[in-house]
mmCIF file of N, CA and C in Angstrom:
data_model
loop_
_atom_site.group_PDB
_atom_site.id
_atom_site.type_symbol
_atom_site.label_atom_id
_atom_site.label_comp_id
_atom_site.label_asym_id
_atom_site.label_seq_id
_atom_site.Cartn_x
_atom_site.Cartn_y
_atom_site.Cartn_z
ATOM 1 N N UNK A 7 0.847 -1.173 0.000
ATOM 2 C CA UNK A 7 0.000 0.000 0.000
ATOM 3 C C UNK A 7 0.893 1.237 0.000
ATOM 4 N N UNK A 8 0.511 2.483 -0.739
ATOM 5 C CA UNK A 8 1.367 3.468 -0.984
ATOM 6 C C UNK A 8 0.802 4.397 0.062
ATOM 7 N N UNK A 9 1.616 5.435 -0.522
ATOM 8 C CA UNK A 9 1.552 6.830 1.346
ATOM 9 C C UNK A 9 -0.167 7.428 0.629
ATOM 10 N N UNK A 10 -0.385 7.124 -0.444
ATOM 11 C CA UNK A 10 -1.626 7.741 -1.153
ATOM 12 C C UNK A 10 -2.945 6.979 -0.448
ATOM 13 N N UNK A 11 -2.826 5.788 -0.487
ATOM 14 C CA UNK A 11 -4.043 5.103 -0.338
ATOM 15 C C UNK A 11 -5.120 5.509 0.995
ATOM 16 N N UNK A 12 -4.745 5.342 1.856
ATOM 17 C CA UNK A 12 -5.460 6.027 3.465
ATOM 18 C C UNK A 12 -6.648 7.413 2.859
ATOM 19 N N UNK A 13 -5.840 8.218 1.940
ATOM 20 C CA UNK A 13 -7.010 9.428 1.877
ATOM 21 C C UNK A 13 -8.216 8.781 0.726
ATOM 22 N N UNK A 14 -7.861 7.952 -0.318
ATOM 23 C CA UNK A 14 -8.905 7.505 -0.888
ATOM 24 C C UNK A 14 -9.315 6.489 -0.369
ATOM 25 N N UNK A 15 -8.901 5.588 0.527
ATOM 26 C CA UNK A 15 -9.821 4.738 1.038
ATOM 27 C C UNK A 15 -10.825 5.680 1.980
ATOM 28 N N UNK A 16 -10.231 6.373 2.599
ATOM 29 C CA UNK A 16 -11.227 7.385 4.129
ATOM 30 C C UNK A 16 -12.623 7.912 3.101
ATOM 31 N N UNK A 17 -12.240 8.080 1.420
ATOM 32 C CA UNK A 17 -13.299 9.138 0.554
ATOM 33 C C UNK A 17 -14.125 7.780 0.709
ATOM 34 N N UNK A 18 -13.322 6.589 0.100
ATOM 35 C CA UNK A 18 -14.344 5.797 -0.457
ATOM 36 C C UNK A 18 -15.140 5.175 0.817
ATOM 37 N N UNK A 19 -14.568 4.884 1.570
ATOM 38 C CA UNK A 19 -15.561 5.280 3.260
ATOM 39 C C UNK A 19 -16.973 6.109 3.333
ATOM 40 N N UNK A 20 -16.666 7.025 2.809
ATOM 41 C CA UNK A 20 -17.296 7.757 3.489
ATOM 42 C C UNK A 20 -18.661 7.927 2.447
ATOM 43 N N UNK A 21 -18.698 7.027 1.450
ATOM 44 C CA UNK A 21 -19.756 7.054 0.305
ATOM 45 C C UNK A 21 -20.876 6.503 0.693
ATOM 46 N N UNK A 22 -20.930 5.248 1.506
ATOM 47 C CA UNK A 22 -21.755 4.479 1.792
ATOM 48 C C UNK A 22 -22.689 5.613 3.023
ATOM 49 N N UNK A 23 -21.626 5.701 3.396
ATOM 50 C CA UNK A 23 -22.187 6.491 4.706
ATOM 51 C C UNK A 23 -22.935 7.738 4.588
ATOM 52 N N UNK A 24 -23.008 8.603 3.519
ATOM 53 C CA UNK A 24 -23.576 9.684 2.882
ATOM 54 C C UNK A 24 -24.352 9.629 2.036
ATOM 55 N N UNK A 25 -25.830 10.291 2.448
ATOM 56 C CA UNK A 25 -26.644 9.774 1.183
ATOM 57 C C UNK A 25 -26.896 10.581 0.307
ATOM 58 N N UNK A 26 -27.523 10.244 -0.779
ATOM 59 C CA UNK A 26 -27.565 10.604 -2.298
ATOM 60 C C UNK A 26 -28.011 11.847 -2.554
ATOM 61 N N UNK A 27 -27.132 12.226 -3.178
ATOM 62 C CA UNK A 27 -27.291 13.555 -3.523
ATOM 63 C C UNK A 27 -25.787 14.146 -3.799
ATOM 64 N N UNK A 28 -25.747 15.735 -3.915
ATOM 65 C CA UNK A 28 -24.614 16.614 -4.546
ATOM 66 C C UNK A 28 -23.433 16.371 -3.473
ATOM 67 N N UNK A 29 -24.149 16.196 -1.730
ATOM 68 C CA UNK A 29 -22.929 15.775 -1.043
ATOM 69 C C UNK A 29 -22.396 14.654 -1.134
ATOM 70 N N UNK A 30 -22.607 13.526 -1.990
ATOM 71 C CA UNK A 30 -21.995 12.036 -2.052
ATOM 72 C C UNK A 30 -21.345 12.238 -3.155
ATOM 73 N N UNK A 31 -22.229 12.975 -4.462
ATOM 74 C CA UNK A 31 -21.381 13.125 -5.773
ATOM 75 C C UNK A 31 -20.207 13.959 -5.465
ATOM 76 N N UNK A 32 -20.289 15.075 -4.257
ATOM 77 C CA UNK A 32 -19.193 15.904 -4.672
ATOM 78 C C UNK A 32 -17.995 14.758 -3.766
ATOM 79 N N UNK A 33 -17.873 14.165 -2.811
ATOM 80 C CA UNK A 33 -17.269 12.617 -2.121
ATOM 81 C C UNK A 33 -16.502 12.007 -3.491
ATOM 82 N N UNK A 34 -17.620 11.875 -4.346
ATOM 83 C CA UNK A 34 -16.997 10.633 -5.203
ATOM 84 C C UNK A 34 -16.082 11.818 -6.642
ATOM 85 N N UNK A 35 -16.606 12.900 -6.699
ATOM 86 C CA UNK A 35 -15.318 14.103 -7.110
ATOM 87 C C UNK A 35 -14.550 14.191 -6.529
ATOM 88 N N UNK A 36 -15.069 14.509 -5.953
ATOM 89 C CA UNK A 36 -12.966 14.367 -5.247
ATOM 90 C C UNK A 36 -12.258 13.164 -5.148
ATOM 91 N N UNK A 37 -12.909 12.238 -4.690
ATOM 92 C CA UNK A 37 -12.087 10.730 -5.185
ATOM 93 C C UNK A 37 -11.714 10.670 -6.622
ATOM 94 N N UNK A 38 -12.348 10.903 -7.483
ATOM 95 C CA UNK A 38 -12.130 10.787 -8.975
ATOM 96 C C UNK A 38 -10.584 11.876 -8.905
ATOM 97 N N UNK A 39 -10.949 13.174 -8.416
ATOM 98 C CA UNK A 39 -10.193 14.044 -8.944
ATOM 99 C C UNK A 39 -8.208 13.201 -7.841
ATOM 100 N N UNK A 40 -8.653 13.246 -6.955
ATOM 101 C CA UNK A 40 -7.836 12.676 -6.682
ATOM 102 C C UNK A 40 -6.782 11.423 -7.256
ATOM 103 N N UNK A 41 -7.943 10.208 -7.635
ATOM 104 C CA UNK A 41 -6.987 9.232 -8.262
ATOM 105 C C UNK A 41 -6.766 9.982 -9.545
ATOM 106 N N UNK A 42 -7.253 10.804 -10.099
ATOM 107 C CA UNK A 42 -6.070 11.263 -11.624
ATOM 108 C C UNK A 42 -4.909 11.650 -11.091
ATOM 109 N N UNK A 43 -5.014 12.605 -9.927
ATOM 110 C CA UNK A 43 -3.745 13.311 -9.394
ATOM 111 C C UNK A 43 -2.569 12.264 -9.068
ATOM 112 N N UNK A 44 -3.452 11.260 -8.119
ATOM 113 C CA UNK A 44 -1.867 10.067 -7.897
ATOM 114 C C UNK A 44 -1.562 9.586 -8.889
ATOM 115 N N UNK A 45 -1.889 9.701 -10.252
ATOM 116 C CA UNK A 45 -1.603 8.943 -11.322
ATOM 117 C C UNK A 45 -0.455 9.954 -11.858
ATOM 118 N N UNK A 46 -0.763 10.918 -11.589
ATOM 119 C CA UNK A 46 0.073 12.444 -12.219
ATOM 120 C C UNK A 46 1.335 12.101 -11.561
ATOM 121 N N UNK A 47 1.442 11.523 -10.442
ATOM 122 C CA UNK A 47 2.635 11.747 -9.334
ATOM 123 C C UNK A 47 3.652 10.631 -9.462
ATOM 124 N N UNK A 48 3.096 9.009 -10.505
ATOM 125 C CA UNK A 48 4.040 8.790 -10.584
ATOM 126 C C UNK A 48 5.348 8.653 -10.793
ATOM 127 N N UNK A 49 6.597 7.473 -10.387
ATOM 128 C CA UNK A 49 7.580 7.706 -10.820
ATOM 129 C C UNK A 49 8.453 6.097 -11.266
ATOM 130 N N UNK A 50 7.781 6.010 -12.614
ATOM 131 C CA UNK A 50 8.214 6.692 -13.442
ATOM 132 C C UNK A 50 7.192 7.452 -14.035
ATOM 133 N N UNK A 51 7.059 8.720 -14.354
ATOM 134 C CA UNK A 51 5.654 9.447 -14.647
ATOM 135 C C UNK A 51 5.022 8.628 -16.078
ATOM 136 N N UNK A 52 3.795 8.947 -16.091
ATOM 137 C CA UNK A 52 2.896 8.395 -17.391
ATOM 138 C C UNK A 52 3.181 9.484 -18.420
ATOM 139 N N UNK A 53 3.512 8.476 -19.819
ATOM 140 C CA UNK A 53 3.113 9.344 -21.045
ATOM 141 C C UNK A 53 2.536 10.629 -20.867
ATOM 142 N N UNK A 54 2.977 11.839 -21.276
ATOM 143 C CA UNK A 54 1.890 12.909 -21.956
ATOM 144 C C UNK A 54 0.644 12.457 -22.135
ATOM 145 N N UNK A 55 0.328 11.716 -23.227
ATOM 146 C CA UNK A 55 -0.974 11.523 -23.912
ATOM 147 C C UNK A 55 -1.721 10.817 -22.765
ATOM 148 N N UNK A 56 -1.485 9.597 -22.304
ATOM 149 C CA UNK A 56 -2.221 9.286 -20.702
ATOM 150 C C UNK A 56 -2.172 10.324 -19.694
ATOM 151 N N UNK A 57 -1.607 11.175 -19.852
ATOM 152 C CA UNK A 57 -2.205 12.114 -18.670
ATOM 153 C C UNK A 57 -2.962 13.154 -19.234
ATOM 154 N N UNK A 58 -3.005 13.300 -20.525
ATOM 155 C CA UNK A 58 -3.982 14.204 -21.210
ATOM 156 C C UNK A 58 -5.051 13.683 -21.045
ATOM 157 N N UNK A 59 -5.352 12.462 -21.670
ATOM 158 C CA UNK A 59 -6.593 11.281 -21.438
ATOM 159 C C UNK A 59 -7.221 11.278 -20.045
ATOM 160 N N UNK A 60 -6.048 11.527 -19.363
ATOM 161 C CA UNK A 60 -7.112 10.985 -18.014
ATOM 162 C C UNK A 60 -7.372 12.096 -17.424
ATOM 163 N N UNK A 61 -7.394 13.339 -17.260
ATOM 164 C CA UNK A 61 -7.789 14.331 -17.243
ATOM 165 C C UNK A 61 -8.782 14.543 -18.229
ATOM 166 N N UNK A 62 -8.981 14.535 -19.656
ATOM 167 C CA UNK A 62 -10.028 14.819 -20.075
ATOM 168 C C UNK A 62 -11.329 14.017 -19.886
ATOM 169 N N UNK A 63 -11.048 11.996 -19.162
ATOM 170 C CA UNK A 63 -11.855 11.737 -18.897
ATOM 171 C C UNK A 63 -12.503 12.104 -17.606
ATOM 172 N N UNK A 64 -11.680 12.873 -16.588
ATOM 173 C CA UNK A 64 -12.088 13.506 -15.643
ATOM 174 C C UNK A 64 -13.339 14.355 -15.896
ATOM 175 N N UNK A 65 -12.982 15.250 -16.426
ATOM 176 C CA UNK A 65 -13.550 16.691 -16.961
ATOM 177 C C UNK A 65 -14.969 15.917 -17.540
ATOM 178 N N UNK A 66 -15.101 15.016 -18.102
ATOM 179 C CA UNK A 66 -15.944 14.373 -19.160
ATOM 180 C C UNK A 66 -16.785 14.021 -17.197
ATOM 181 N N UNK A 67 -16.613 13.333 -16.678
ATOM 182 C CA UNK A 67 -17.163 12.601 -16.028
ATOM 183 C C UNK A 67 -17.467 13.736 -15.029
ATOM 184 N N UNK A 68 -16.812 14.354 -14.550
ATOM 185 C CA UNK A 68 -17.099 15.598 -13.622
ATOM 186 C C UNK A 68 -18.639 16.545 -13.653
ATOM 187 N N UNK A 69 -18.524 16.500 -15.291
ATOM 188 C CA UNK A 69 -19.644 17.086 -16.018
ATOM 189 C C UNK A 69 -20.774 16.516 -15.675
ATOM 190 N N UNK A 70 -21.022 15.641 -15.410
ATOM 191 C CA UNK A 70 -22.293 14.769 -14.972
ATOM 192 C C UNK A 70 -22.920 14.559 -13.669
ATOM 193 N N UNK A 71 -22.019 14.954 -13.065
ATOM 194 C CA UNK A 71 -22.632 14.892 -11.808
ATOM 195 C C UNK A 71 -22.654 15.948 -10.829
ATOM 196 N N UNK A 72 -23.728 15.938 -9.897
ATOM 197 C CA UNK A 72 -24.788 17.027 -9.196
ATOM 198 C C UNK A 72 -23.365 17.297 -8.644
ATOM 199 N N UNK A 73 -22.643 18.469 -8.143
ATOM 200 C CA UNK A 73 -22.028 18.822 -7.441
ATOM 201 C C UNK A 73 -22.043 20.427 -6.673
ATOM 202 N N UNK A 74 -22.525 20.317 -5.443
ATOM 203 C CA UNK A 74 -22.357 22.004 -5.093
ATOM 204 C C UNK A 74 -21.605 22.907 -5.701
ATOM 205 N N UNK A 75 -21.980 24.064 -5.952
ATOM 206 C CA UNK A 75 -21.531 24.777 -6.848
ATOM 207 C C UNK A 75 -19.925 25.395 -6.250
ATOM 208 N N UNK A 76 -19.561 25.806 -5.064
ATOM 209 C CA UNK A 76 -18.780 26.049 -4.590
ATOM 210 C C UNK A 76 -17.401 24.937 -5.164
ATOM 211 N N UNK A 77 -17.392 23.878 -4.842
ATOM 212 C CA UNK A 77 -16.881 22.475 -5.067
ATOM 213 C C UNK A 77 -16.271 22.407 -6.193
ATOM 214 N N UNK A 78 -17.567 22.208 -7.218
ATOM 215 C CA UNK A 78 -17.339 22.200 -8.609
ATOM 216 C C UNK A 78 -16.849 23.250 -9.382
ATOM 217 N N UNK A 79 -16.860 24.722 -8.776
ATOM 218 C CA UNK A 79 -16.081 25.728 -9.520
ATOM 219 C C UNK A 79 -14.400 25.238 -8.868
ATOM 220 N N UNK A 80 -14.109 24.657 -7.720
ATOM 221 C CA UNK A 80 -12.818 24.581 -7.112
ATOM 222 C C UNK A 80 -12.116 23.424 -8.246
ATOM 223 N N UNK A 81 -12.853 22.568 -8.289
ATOM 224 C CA UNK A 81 -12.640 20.965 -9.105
ATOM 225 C C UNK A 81 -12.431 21.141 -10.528
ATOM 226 N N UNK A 82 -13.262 22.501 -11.405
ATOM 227 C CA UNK A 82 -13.253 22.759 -12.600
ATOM 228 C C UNK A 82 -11.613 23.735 -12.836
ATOM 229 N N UNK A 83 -11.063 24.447 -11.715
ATOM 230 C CA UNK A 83 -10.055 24.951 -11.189
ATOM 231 C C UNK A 83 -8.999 23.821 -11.347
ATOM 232 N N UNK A 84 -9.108 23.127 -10.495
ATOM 233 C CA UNK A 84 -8.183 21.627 -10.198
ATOM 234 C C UNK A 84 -7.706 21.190 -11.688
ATOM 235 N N UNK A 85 -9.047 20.812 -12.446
ATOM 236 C CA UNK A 85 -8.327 20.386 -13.678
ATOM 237 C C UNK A 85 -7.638 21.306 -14.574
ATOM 238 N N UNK A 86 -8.087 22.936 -14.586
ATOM 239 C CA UNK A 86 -7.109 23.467 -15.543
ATOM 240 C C UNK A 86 -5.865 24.006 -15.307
ATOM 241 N N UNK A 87 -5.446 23.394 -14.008
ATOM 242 C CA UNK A 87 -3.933 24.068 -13.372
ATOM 243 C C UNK A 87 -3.542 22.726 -13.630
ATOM 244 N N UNK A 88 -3.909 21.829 -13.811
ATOM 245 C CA UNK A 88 -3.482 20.184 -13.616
ATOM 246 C C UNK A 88 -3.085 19.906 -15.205
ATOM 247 N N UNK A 89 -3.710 20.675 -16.607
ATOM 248 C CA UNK A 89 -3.523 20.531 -17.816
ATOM 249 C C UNK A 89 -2.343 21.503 -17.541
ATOM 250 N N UNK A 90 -2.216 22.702 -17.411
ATOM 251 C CA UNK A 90 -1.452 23.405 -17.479
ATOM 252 C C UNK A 90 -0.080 23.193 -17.171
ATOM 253 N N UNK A 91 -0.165 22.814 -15.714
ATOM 254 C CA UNK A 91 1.553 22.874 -15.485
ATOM 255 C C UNK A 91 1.524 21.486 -14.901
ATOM 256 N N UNK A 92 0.615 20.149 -14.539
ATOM 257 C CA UNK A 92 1.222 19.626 -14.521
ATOM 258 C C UNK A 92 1.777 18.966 -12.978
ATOM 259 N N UNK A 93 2.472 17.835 -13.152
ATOM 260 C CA UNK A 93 2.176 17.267 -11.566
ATOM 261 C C UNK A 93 3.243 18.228 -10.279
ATOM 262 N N UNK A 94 3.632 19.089 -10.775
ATOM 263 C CA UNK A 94 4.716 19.941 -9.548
ATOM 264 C C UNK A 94 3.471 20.353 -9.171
ATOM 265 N N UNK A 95 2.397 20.919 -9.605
ATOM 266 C CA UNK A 95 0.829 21.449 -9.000
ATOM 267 C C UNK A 95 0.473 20.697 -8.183
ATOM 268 N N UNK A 96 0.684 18.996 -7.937
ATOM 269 C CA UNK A 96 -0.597 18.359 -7.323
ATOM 270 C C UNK A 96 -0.524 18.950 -5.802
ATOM 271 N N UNK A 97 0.229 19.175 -5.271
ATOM 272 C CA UNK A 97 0.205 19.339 -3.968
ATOM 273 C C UNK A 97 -0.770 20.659 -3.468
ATOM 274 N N UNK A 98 -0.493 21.707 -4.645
ATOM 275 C CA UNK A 98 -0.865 22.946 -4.826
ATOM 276 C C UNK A 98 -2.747 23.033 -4.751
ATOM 277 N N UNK A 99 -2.921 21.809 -5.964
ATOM 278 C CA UNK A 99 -4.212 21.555 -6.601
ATOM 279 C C UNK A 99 -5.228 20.738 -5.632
ATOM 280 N N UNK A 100 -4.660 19.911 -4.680
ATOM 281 C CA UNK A 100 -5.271 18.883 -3.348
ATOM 282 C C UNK A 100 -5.708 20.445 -2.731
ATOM 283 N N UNK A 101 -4.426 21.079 -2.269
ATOM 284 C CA UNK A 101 -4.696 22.039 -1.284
ATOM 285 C C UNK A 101 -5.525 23.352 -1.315
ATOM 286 N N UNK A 102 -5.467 23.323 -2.417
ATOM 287 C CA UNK A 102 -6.952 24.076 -3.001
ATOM 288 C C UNK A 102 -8.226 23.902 -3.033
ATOM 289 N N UNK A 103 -8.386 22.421 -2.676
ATOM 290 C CA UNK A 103 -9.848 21.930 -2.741
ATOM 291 C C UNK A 103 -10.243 21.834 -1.391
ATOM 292 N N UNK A 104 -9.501 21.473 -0.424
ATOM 293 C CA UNK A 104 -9.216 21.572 1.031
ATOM 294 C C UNK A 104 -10.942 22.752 1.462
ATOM 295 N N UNK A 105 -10.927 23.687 1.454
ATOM 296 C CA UNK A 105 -11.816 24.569 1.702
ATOM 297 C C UNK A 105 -12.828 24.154 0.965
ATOM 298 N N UNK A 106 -13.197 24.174 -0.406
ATOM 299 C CA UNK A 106 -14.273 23.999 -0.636
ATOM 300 C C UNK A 106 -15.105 22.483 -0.154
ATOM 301 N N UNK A 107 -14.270 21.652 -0.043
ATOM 302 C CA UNK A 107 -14.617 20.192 0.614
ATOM 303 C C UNK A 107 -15.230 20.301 1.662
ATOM 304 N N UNK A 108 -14.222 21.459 2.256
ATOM 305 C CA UNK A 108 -15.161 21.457 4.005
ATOM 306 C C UNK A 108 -16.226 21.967 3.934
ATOM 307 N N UNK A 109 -16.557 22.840 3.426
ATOM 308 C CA UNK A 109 -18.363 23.463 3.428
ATOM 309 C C UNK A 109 -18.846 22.602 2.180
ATOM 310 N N UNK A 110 -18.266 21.837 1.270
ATOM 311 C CA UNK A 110 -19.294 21.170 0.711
ATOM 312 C C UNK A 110 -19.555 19.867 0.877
ATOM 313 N N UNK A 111 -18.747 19.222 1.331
ATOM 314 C CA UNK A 111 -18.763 17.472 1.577
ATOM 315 C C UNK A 111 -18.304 17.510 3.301
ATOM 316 N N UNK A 112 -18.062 18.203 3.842
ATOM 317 C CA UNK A 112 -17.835 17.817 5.187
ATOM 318 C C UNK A 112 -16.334 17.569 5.987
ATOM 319 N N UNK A 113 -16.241 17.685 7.183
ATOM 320 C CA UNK A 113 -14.879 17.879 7.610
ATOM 321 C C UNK A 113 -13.878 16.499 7.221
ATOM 322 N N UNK A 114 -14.758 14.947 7.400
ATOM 323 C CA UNK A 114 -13.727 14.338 6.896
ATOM 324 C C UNK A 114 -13.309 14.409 5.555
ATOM 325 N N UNK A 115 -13.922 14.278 4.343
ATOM 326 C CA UNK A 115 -13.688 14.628 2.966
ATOM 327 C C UNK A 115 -12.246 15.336 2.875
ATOM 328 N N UNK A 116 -12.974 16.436 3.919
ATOM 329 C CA UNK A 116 -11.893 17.747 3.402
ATOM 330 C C UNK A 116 -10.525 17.019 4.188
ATOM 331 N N UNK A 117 -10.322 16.744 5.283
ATOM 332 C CA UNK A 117 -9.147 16.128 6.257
ATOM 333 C C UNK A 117 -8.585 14.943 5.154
ATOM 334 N N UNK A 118 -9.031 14.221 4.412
ATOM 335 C CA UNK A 118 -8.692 13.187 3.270
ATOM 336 C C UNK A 118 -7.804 14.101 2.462
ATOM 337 N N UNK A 119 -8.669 14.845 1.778
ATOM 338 C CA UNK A 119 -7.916 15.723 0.934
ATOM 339 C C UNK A 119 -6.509 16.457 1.194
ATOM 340 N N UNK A 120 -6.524 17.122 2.163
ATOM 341 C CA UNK A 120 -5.625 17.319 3.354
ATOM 342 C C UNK A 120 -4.703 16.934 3.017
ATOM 343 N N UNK A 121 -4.278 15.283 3.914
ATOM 344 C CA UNK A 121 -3.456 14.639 4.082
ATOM 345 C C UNK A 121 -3.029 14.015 2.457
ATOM 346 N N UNK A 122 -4.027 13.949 1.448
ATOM 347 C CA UNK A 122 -3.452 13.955 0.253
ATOM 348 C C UNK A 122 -2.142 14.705 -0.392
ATOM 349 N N UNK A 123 -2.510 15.900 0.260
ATOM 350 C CA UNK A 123 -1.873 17.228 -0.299
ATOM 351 C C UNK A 123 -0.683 17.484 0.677
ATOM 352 N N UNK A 124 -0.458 16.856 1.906
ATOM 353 C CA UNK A 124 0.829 16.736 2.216
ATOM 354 C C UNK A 124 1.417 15.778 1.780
ATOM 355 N N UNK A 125 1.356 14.753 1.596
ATOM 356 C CA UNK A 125 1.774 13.547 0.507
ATOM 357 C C UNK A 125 2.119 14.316 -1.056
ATOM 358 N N UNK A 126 1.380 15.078 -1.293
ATOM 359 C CA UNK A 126 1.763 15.258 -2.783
ATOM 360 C C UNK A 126 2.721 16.299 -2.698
ATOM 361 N N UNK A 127 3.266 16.880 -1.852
ATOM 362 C CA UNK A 127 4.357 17.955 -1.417
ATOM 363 C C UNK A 127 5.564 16.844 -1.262
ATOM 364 N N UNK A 128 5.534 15.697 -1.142
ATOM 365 C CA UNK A 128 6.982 15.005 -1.251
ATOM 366 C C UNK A 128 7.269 14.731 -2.405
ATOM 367 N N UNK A 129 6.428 14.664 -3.258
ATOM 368 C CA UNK A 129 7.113 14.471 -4.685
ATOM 369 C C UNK A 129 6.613 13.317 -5.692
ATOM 370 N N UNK A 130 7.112 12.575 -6.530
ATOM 371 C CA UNK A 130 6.821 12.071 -7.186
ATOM 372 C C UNK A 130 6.778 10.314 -6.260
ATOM 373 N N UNK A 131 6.314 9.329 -6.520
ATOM 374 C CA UNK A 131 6.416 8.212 -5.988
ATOM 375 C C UNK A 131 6.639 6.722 -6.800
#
């Protein structure tokens, strides 16, 4: 198990436990947005074109689902600093969502995210 796993297992936790609606979808956004990010961080890093791909299937899938508006302007944020520059951001891009998580999905969500985003400040893995 990698230093990553603990914050997406705590998201994927916390799905069952939250019911349906924009606060579970925005749970399972940030899990989504997250596993693209650990994918960004490997080492040896992925192709260009797979990390283009999996970001645009982000964006594709993001689109679909109910998400508080607060959240989803942070998450729509996330992905275009994440096309842009790229995995030296992820740490930057976790820690950005940090706030909107907490008023939109709740204190653990956001504490997941968190501890994501000190993990993604060590570097590549």
């Amino acid at each position: 198990m990698n230093s990553w796993e603990p914050a997406a297992l705590d998201l994927i936790a916390l799905l069952p436990r939250t019911a349906r609606g924009p606060k579970r979808e925005g749970i399972y956004a940030l899990w989504l947005t997250l596993r693209v990010t650990q994918g960004l961080l490997l080492d040896p890093p992925i192709p260009e074109r797979l990390r283009r791909r999996r970001l645009t299937a982000l964006e594709t899938r993001l689109s679909s689902l109910t998400v508080p508006p607060p959240l989803r302007r942070a998450l729509i944020s996330a992905i275009h600093h994440l096309k842009d520059a790229g995995p030296e951001m992820a740490a930057q891009v976790l820690g950005n969502l940090v706030a909107p998580a907490r008023d939109s999905t709740g204190a653990e969500a956001a504490d997941a995210i968190s501890r994501a985003a000190r993990v993604a400040k060590l570097g590549p893995r």
